[in-house]
Amino acid sequence: MKPLIAANWKMHGDMSWRDKPAEFDKIIPRANRQNIDVLICPPTPFIAPMVLPAKRTDIWLGAQNCHAEQSGAHTGEVSAGMLKSVGANFVIVGHSERRAGGETDAGIAAKAQAVLAEGLTPIICVGESLKQREAGQANDVVSAQLAASIPHNADMKAVIIAYEPIWAIGTGKTATPADIKTLHAHIRKIVGRATRILYGGSVKPANAHSILSTPNVNGALIGGASLDMQSLAEITQAVA
Ligand code: PGA
């Protein structure tokens, strides 16, 4: 299974960041990463301007969210079809920062369904809170999220799961290799062999190798450390 190194830029950057793919490519030329998929999910306005720079450097582009419907009276929203039309191939759905704002598993499943209907790849995020982990509920929380946020009848080759323990996102705290191994094995049992499972939460060059060489970890979803191309490149180079 080809590993995926996915950058989630969140609400960072400006138009000058369209040059970041070229900057990344200088550090690791595409010939040296043919066995790894690299994806950047910039803020939506920068997707279209980045299409050419990303294509030239063999980097995929994705979005960080979409609406579940194709069109309609939804002020401020963007549909999966619109994202596809400007050049996105992947869409992150159900990130914990959005779940914290009220997104439900059912709503996330509807978004993932809309992404699949356009022939794009949803990256469905799951993960427990610190309170849930301390109560010994991490496996159960993740199972319930997977059951309710993966669309029924989805082709499991066509979806990607990102396991992101909420307490590890943007905090500098990373789950231990043992925690990651346990949770990823648990997710693997549920989703089967065909699905890529990413780990996310404070992934950085210093911990990337140990995380990426953990069984059932097929890549990483990276926030903070993905804003700097040198650190994104070092994480990419850490793929086992
Ligand atoms: P982080 O974010 O790498 O800054 O912890 C990960 C994410 O939210 O996807």
PDB file of C-alpha atoms and ligand atoms in Angstrom:
ATOM      1  CA  MET A   1       0.000   0.000   0.000  1.00  0.00           C
ATOM      2  CA  LYS A   2       1.474   3.352  -1.052  1.00  0.00           C
ATOM      3  CA  PRO A   3       2.030   5.579   1.997  1.00  0.00           C
ATOM      4  CA  LEU A   4       0.384   9.008   2.014  1.00  0.00           C
ATOM      5  CA  ILE A   5       1.977  12.070   3.560  1.00  0.00           C
ATOM      6  CA  ALA A   6      -0.846  14.595   3.859  1.00  0.00           C
ATOM      7  CA  ALA A   7      -0.402  18.245   4.827  1.00  0.00           C
ATOM      8  CA  ASN A   8      -3.350  19.969   6.460  1.00  0.00           C
ATOM      9  CA  TRP A   9      -2.541  23.648   6.313  1.00  0.00           C
ATOM     10  CA  LYS A  10      -5.721  24.575   8.218  1.00  0.00           C
ATOM     11  CA  MET A  11      -6.303  28.365   8.002  1.00  0.00           C
ATOM     12  CA  HIS A  12      -2.725  29.296   7.245  1.00  0.00           C
ATOM     13  CA  GLY A  13      -0.954  30.732   4.230  1.00  0.00           C
ATOM     14  CA  ASP A  14      -1.419  33.284   1.483  1.00  0.00           C
ATOM     15  CA  MET A  15      -1.113  33.378  -2.308  1.00  0.00           C
ATOM     16  CA  SER A  16       2.674  33.227  -2.146  1.00  0.00           C
ATOM     17  CA  TRP A  17       2.308  29.693  -0.741  1.00  0.00           C
ATOM     18  CA  ARG A  18       1.504  28.409  -4.227  1.00  0.00           C
ATOM     19  CA  ASP A  19       5.288  28.247  -4.550  1.00  0.00           C
ATOM     20  CA  LYS A  20       5.537  25.707  -1.732  1.00  0.00           C
ATOM     21  CA  PRO A  21       5.281  22.632  -4.010  1.00  0.00           C
ATOM     22  CA  ALA A  22       8.345  23.854  -5.927  1.00  0.00           C
ATOM     23  CA  GLU A  23      10.133  24.490  -2.635  1.00  0.00           C
ATOM     24  CA  PHE A  24       9.284  20.944  -1.499  1.00  0.00           C
ATOM     25  CA  ASP A  25      10.398  19.480  -4.822  1.00  0.00           C
ATOM     26  CA  LYS A  26      13.816  21.121  -4.461  1.00  0.00           C
ATOM     27  CA  ILE A  27      14.319  19.244  -1.205  1.00  0.00           C
ATOM     28  CA  ILE A  28      12.948  15.897  -2.420  1.00  0.00           C
ATOM     29  CA  PRO A  29      12.710  15.741  -6.215  1.00  0.00           C
ATOM     30  CA  ARG A  30       9.723  13.738  -7.392  1.00  0.00           C
ATOM     31  CA  ALA A  31      11.960  11.016  -8.825  1.00  0.00           C
ATOM     32  CA  ASN A  32      12.940  10.230  -5.234  1.00  0.00           C
ATOM     33  CA  ARG A  33       9.396   9.838  -3.926  1.00  0.00           C
ATOM     34  CA  GLN A  34       7.641   7.744  -6.536  1.00  0.00           C
ATOM     35  CA  ASN A  35       6.548   5.238  -3.904  1.00  0.00           C
ATOM     36  CA  ILE A  36       4.976   7.869  -1.680  1.00  0.00           C
ATOM     37  CA  ASP A  37       1.886   9.997  -2.288  1.00  0.00           C
ATOM     38  CA  VAL A  38       2.309  13.578  -1.086  1.00  0.00           C
ATOM     39  CA  LEU A  39      -0.828  15.665  -0.600  1.00  0.00           C
ATOM     40  CA  ILE A  40      -1.320  19.301   0.355  1.00  0.00           C
ATOM     41  CA  CYS A  41      -4.707  20.507   1.611  1.00  0.00           C
ATOM     42  CA  PRO A  42      -4.432  24.308   1.538  1.00  0.00           C
ATOM     43  CA  PRO A  43      -7.240  26.721   2.405  1.00  0.00           C
ATOM     44  CA  THR A  44      -9.862  26.486  -0.380  1.00  0.00           C
ATOM     45  CA  PRO A  45      -8.982  29.764  -2.181  1.00  0.00           C
ATOM     46  CA  PHE A  46      -5.453  28.499  -2.840  1.00  0.00           C
ATOM     47  CA  ILE A  47      -6.434  25.186  -4.438  1.00  0.00           C
ATOM     48  CA  ALA A  48      -6.949  26.531  -7.963  1.00  0.00           C
ATOM     49  CA  PRO A  49      -3.760  28.644  -8.043  1.00  0.00           C
ATOM     50  CA  MET A  50      -1.796  25.636  -6.823  1.00  0.00           C
ATOM     51  CA  VAL A  51      -2.977  23.200  -9.493  1.00  0.00           C
ATOM     52  CA  LEU A  52      -0.130  23.858 -11.916  1.00  0.00           C
ATOM     53  CA  PRO A  53       2.648  24.044  -9.309  1.00  0.00           C
ATOM     54  CA  ALA A  54       1.354  20.817  -7.745  1.00  0.00           C
ATOM     55  CA  LYS A  55       1.050  19.011 -11.062  1.00  0.00           C
ATOM     56  CA  ARG A  56       4.605  19.933 -12.049  1.00  0.00           C
ATOM     57  CA  THR A  57       5.901  18.437  -8.817  1.00  0.00           C
ATOM     58  CA  ASP A  58       3.648  15.378  -8.572  1.00  0.00           C
ATOM     59  CA  ILE A  59       1.922  16.558  -5.433  1.00  0.00           C
ATOM     60  CA  TRP A  60      -1.793  15.919  -4.887  1.00  0.00           C
ATOM     61  CA  LEU A  61      -4.177  18.661  -3.805  1.00  0.00           C
ATOM     62  CA  GLY A  62      -7.074  18.351  -1.429  1.00  0.00           C
ATOM     63  CA  ALA A  63      -9.585  20.389   0.539  1.00  0.00           C
ATOM     64  CA  GLN A  64     -10.218  20.510   4.274  1.00  0.00           C
ATOM     65  CA  ASN A  65     -14.011  20.264   4.227  1.00  0.00           C
ATOM     66  CA  CYS A  66     -17.043  20.336   1.934  1.00  0.00           C
ATOM     67  CA  HIS A  67     -20.827  20.485   2.085  1.00  0.00           C
ATOM     68  CA  ALA A  68     -22.851  17.296   1.701  1.00  0.00           C
ATOM     69  CA  GLU A  69     -25.078  18.678  -1.039  1.00  0.00           C
ATOM     70  CA  GLN A  70     -24.123  19.414  -4.623  1.00  0.00           C
ATOM     71  CA  SER A  71     -25.537  22.935  -4.674  1.00  0.00           C
ATOM     72  CA  GLY A  72     -28.214  25.043  -3.052  1.00  0.00           C
ATOM     73  CA  ALA A  73     -28.923  27.889  -0.669  1.00  0.00           C
ATOM     74  CA  HIS A  74     -26.000  27.267   1.700  1.00  0.00           C
ATOM     75  CA  THR A  75     -24.231  30.578   2.117  1.00  0.00           C
ATOM     76  CA  GLY A  76     -20.490  30.247   2.508  1.00  0.00           C
ATOM     77  CA  GLU A  77     -20.390  26.537   1.701  1.00  0.00           C
ATOM     78  CA  VAL A  78     -18.540  24.683  -1.064  1.00  0.00           C
ATOM     79  CA  SER A  79     -19.564  21.363  -2.614  1.00  0.00           C
ATOM     80  CA  ALA A  80     -17.369  18.376  -3.403  1.00  0.00           C
ATOM     81  CA  GLY A  81     -18.100  18.893  -7.105  1.00  0.00           C
ATOM     82  CA  MET A  82     -16.848  22.471  -6.911  1.00  0.00           C
ATOM     83  CA  LEU A  83     -13.660  21.315  -5.228  1.00  0.00           C
ATOM     84  CA  LYS A  84     -13.197  18.705  -7.936  1.00  0.00           C
ATOM     85  CA  SER A  85     -13.746  21.283 -10.659  1.00  0.00           C
ATOM     86  CA  VAL A  86     -10.869  23.424  -9.368  1.00  0.00           C
ATOM     87  CA  GLY A  87      -8.460  20.509  -9.003  1.00  0.00           C
ATOM     88  CA  ALA A  88      -8.885  18.816  -5.621  1.00  0.00           C
ATOM     89  CA  ASN A  89      -8.574  15.022  -5.500  1.00  0.00           C
ATOM     90  CA  PHE A  90      -9.008  14.510  -1.765  1.00  0.00           C
ATOM     91  CA  VAL A  91     -11.267  16.062   0.879  1.00  0.00           C
ATOM     92  CA  ILE A  92     -10.693  15.850   4.633  1.00  0.00           C
ATOM     93  CA  VAL A  93     -14.026  15.304   6.406  1.00  0.00           C
ATOM     94  CA  GLY A  94     -14.831  15.215  10.097  1.00  0.00           C
ATOM     95  CA  HIS A  95     -11.632  16.784  11.382  1.00  0.00           C
ATOM     96  CA  SER A  96     -11.865  17.079  15.170  1.00  0.00           C
ATOM     97  CA  GLU A  97     -11.665  20.867  14.930  1.00  0.00           C
ATOM     98  CA  ARG A  98     -14.904  20.680  12.929  1.00  0.00           C
ATOM     99  CA  ARG A  99     -16.460  17.959  15.079  1.00  0.00           C
ATOM    100  CA  ALA A 100     -15.822  20.324  18.030  1.00  0.00           C
ATOM    101  CA  GLY A 101     -17.895  22.901  16.144  1.00  0.00           C
ATOM    102  CA  GLY A 102     -20.879  20.549  16.065  1.00  0.00           C
ATOM    103  CA  GLU A 103     -20.333  18.168  13.151  1.00  0.00           C
ATOM    104  CA  THR A 104     -21.944  14.781  13.737  1.00  0.00           C
ATOM    105  CA  ASP A 105     -20.976  11.330  12.485  1.00  0.00           C
ATOM    106  CA  ALA A 106     -24.085  11.253  10.283  1.00  0.00           C
ATOM    107  CA  GLY A 107     -23.208  14.633   8.775  1.00  0.00           C
ATOM    108  CA  ILE A 108     -19.645  13.461   8.179  1.00  0.00           C
ATOM    109  CA  ALA A 109     -20.910  10.289   6.464  1.00  0.00           C
ATOM    110  CA  ALA A 110     -23.062  12.449   4.185  1.00  0.00           C
ATOM    111  CA  LYS A 111     -20.052  14.587   3.296  1.00  0.00           C
ATOM    112  CA  ALA A 112     -17.890  11.523   2.650  1.00  0.00           C
ATOM    113  CA  GLN A 113     -20.653  10.139   0.436  1.00  0.00           C
ATOM    114  CA  ALA A 114     -20.731  13.393  -1.542  1.00  0.00           C
ATOM    115  CA  VAL A 115     -16.938  13.234  -1.960  1.00  0.00           C
ATOM    116  CA  LEU A 116     -17.117   9.623  -3.183  1.00  0.00           C
ATOM    117  CA  ALA A 117     -19.947  10.476  -5.578  1.00  0.00           C
ATOM    118  CA  GLU A 118     -17.571  12.921  -7.298  1.00  0.00           C
ATOM    119  CA  GLY A 119     -14.894  10.261  -7.602  1.00  0.00           C
ATOM    120  CA  LEU A 120     -12.698  12.005  -5.032  1.00  0.00           C
ATOM    121  CA  THR A 121     -11.146  10.433  -1.943  1.00  0.00           C
ATOM    122  CA  PRO A 122     -12.505  11.335   1.492  1.00  0.00           C
ATOM    123  CA  ILE A 123     -10.070  11.354   4.419  1.00  0.00           C
ATOM    124  CA  ILE A 124     -12.414  10.574   7.306  1.00  0.00           C
ATOM    125  CA  CYS A 125     -11.011  11.666  10.683  1.00  0.00           C
ATOM    126  CA  VAL A 126     -11.695   9.845  13.933  1.00  0.00           C
ATOM    127  CA  GLY A 127     -10.147  10.011  17.389  1.00  0.00           C
ATOM    128  CA  GLU A 128     -10.902  10.094  21.084  1.00  0.00           C
ATOM    129  CA  SER A 129     -10.622  12.924  23.607  1.00  0.00           C
ATOM    130  CA  LEU A 130      -8.240  12.779  26.574  1.00  0.00           C
ATOM    131  CA  LYS A 131     -11.178  12.152  28.915  1.00  0.00           C
ATOM    132  CA  GLN A 132     -12.340   9.220  26.800  1.00  0.00           C
ATOM    133  CA  ARG A 133      -8.815   7.806  26.635  1.00  0.00           C
ATOM    134  CA  GLU A 134      -8.358   8.082  30.388  1.00  0.00           C
ATOM    135  CA  ALA A 135     -11.684   6.311  30.875  1.00  0.00           C
ATOM    136  CA  GLY A 136     -10.392   3.421  28.748  1.00  0.00           C
ATOM    137  CA  GLN A 137     -12.888   4.171  25.970  1.00  0.00           C
ATOM    138  CA  ALA A 138     -10.544   4.947  23.066  1.00  0.00           C
ATOM    139  CA  ASN A 139     -11.272   1.766  21.093  1.00  0.00           C
ATOM    140  CA  ASP A 140     -15.032   2.004  21.599  1.00  0.00           C
ATOM    141  CA  VAL A 141     -15.193   5.683  20.670  1.00  0.00           C
ATOM    142  CA  VAL A 142     -13.236   5.076  17.489  1.00  0.00           C
ATOM    143  CA  SER A 143     -15.340   2.014  16.565  1.00  0.00           C
ATOM    144  CA  ALA A 144     -18.529   4.022  16.974  1.00  0.00           C
ATOM    145  CA  GLN A 145     -17.157   6.910  14.906  1.00  0.00           C
ATOM    146  CA  LEU A 146     -16.081   4.545  12.129  1.00  0.00           C
ATOM    147  CA  ALA A 147     -19.432   2.736  12.108  1.00  0.00           C
ATOM    148  CA  ALA A 148     -21.348   5.981  11.787  1.00  0.00           C
ATOM    149  CA  SER A 149     -19.092   8.188   9.685  1.00  0.00           C
ATOM    150  CA  ILE A 150     -18.090   5.804   6.873  1.00  0.00           C
ATOM    151  CA  PRO A 151     -20.862   5.784   4.272  1.00  0.00           C
ATOM    152  CA  HIS A 152     -22.706   2.469   3.997  1.00  0.00           C
ATOM    153  CA  ASN A 153     -21.595   0.434   1.003  1.00  0.00           C
ATOM    154  CA  ALA A 154     -18.487   2.585   0.553  1.00  0.00           C
ATOM    155  CA  ASP A 155     -15.728   0.937  -1.455  1.00  0.00           C
ATOM    156  CA  MET A 156     -13.144   0.655   1.313  1.00  0.00           C
ATOM    157  CA  LYS A 157     -10.312   1.110  -1.197  1.00  0.00           C
ATOM    158  CA  ALA A 158     -11.724   4.522  -2.009  1.00  0.00           C
ATOM    159  CA  VAL A 159     -11.700   5.944   1.514  1.00  0.00           C
ATOM    160  CA  ILE A 160      -8.853   6.888   3.820  1.00  0.00           C
ATOM    161  CA  ILE A 161      -9.133   6.929   7.605  1.00  0.00           C
ATOM    162  CA  ALA A 162      -7.105   9.354   9.723  1.00  0.00           C
ATOM    163  CA  TYR A 163      -6.766   8.387  13.362  1.00  0.00           C
ATOM    164  CA  GLU A 164      -6.112  11.602  15.250  1.00  0.00           C
ATOM    165  CA  PRO A 165      -6.379  11.445  19.034  1.00  0.00           C
ATOM    166  CA  ILE A 166      -7.789  14.884  19.866  1.00  0.00           C
ATOM    167  CA  TRP A 167      -5.411  15.401  22.777  1.00  0.00           C
ATOM    168  CA  ALA A 168      -2.426  15.011  20.423  1.00  0.00           C
ATOM    169  CA  ILE A 169      -3.493  17.606  17.850  1.00  0.00           C
ATOM    170  CA  GLY A 170      -1.514  20.827  17.962  1.00  0.00           C
ATOM    171  CA  THR A 171      -0.429  20.092  21.528  1.00  0.00           C
ATOM    172  CA  GLY A 172       3.036  18.682  20.955  1.00  0.00           C
ATOM    173  CA  LYS A 173       1.862  15.482  22.690  1.00  0.00           C
ATOM    174  CA  THR A 174       2.082  12.429  20.483  1.00  0.00           C
ATOM    175  CA  ALA A 175       0.513   9.095  21.210  1.00  0.00           C
ATOM    176  CA  THR A 176       3.172   6.517  22.114  1.00  0.00           C
ATOM    177  CA  PRO A 177       4.124   3.967  19.454  1.00  0.00           C
ATOM    178  CA  ALA A 178       2.317   1.377  21.592  1.00  0.00           C
ATOM    179  CA  ASP A 179      -0.922   3.437  21.666  1.00  0.00           C
ATOM    180  CA  ILE A 180      -0.703   3.993  17.926  1.00  0.00           C
ATOM    181  CA  LYS A 181      -0.053   0.315  17.276  1.00  0.00           C
ATOM    182  CA  THR A 182      -3.072  -0.722  19.352  1.00  0.00           C
ATOM    183  CA  LEU A 183      -5.483   1.750  17.826  1.00  0.00           C
ATOM    184  CA  HIS A 184      -4.340   1.177  14.251  1.00  0.00           C
ATOM    185  CA  ALA A 185      -4.665  -2.591  14.663  1.00  0.00           C
ATOM    186  CA  HIS A 186      -8.157  -2.003  16.034  1.00  0.00           C
ATOM    187  CA  ILE A 187      -9.083   0.211  13.071  1.00  0.00           C
ATOM    188  CA  ARG A 188      -7.557  -2.274  10.613  1.00  0.00           C
ATOM    189  CA  LYS A 189      -9.858  -5.006  11.952  1.00  0.00           C
ATOM    190  CA  ILE A 190     -12.868  -2.804  11.307  1.00  0.00           C
ATOM    191  CA  VAL A 191     -11.978  -1.331   7.907  1.00  0.00           C
ATOM    192  CA  GLY A 192     -10.185  -4.306   6.370  1.00  0.00           C
ATOM    193  CA  ARG A 193      -7.005  -4.601   4.357  1.00  0.00           C
ATOM    194  CA  ALA A 194      -7.729  -2.215   1.499  1.00  0.00           C
ATOM    195  CA  THR A 195      -7.998   1.069   3.410  1.00  0.00           C
ATOM    196  CA  ARG A 196      -5.119   3.425   4.098  1.00  0.00           C
ATOM    197  CA  ILE A 197      -5.003   4.439   7.749  1.00  0.00           C
ATOM    198  CA  LEU A 198      -3.129   7.645   8.574  1.00  0.00           C
ATOM    199  CA  TYR A 199      -1.960   8.799  11.979  1.00  0.00           C
ATOM    200  CA  GLY A 200      -2.286  12.484  12.892  1.00  0.00           C
ATOM    201  CA  GLY A 201      -1.425  14.549  15.944  1.00  0.00           C
ATOM    202  CA  SER A 202       1.852  16.424  16.449  1.00  0.00           C
ATOM    203  CA  VAL A 203       3.719  14.440  13.783  1.00  0.00           C
ATOM    204  CA  LYS A 204       7.097  16.089  13.235  1.00  0.00           C
ATOM    205  CA  PRO A 205      10.491  15.114  11.806  1.00  0.00           C
ATOM    206  CA  ALA A 206      11.734  13.876  15.201  1.00  0.00           C
ATOM    207  CA  ASN A 207       8.920  11.336  15.686  1.00  0.00           C
ATOM    208  CA  ALA A 208       7.995  10.601  12.068  1.00  0.00           C
ATOM    209  CA  HIS A 209      10.141   7.519  11.598  1.00  0.00           C
ATOM    210  CA  SER A 210       8.878   5.738  14.686  1.00  0.00           C
ATOM    211  CA  ILE A 211       5.240   6.588  13.844  1.00  0.00           C
ATOM    212  CA  LEU A 212       5.489   5.740  10.157  1.00  0.00           C
ATOM    213  CA  SER A 213       7.143   2.399  10.821  1.00  0.00           C
ATOM    214  CA  THR A 214       4.370   1.274  13.176  1.00  0.00           C
ATOM    215  CA  PRO A 215       2.300  -1.601  11.748  1.00  0.00           C
ATOM    216  CA  ASN A 216      -0.938  -0.518  10.055  1.00  0.00           C
ATOM    217  CA  VAL A 217       0.203   3.099   9.769  1.00  0.00           C
ATOM    218  CA  ASN A 218      -0.008   3.935   6.066  1.00  0.00           C
ATOM    219  CA  GLY A 219       0.940   7.579   6.312  1.00  0.00           C
ATOM    220  CA  ALA A 220       0.378  10.731   8.312  1.00  0.00           C
ATOM    221  CA  LEU A 221      -1.918  13.748   8.435  1.00  0.00           C
ATOM    222  CA  ILE A 222       0.217  16.683   9.491  1.00  0.00           C
ATOM    223  CA  GLY A 223      -0.857  20.110  10.681  1.00  0.00           C
ATOM    224  CA  GLY A 224       1.737  22.422  12.244  1.00  0.00           C
ATOM    225  CA  ALA A 225       4.833  20.694  10.872  1.00  0.00           C
ATOM    226  CA  SER A 226       3.426  20.744   7.336  1.00  0.00           C
ATOM    227  CA  LEU A 227       3.612  24.526   7.054  1.00  0.00           C
ATOM    228  CA  ASP A 228       7.368  24.373   6.644  1.00  0.00           C
ATOM    229  CA  MET A 229       8.555  22.512   3.540  1.00  0.00           C
ATOM    230  CA  GLN A 230      11.817  21.427   5.142  1.00  0.00           C
ATOM    231  CA  SER A 231       9.958  19.681   7.957  1.00  0.00           C
ATOM    232  CA  LEU A 232       7.318  18.234   5.602  1.00  0.00           C
ATOM    233  CA  ALA A 233      10.169  16.881   3.474  1.00  0.00           C
ATOM    234  CA  GLU A 234      11.924  15.366   6.483  1.00  0.00           C
ATOM    235  CA  ILE A 235       8.691  13.634   7.502  1.00  0.00           C
ATOM    236  CA  THR A 236       8.334  12.333   3.933  1.00  0.00           C
ATOM    237  CA  GLN A 237      11.888  11.023   4.035  1.00  0.00           C
ATOM    238  CA  ALA A 238      11.068   9.180   7.259  1.00  0.00           C
ATOM    239  CA  VAL A 239       8.676   6.844   5.467  1.00  0.00           C
ATOM    240  CA  ALA A 240      10.002   3.379   6.222  1.00  0.00           C
TER     241      ALA A 240
HETATM  242  P1  PGA B   1      -0.905  18.811  14.182  1.00  0.00           P
HETATM  243  O1  PGA B   1      -2.344  18.715  13.469  1.00  0.00           O
HETATM  244  O2  PGA B   1       0.048  18.049  13.332  1.00  0.00           O
HETATM  245  O3  PGA B   1      -0.617  20.291  14.222  1.00  0.00           O
HETATM  246  O4  PGA B   1      -1.073  18.209  15.547  1.00  0.00           O
HETATM  247  C1  PGA B   1      -2.775  17.508  12.900  1.00  0.00           C
HETATM  248  C2  PGA B   1      -4.165  17.694  12.334  1.00  0.00           C
HETATM  249  O5  PGA B   1      -4.960  18.405  12.962  1.00  0.00           O
HETATM  250  O6  PGA B   1      -4.507  17.158  11.269  1.00  0.00           O
END
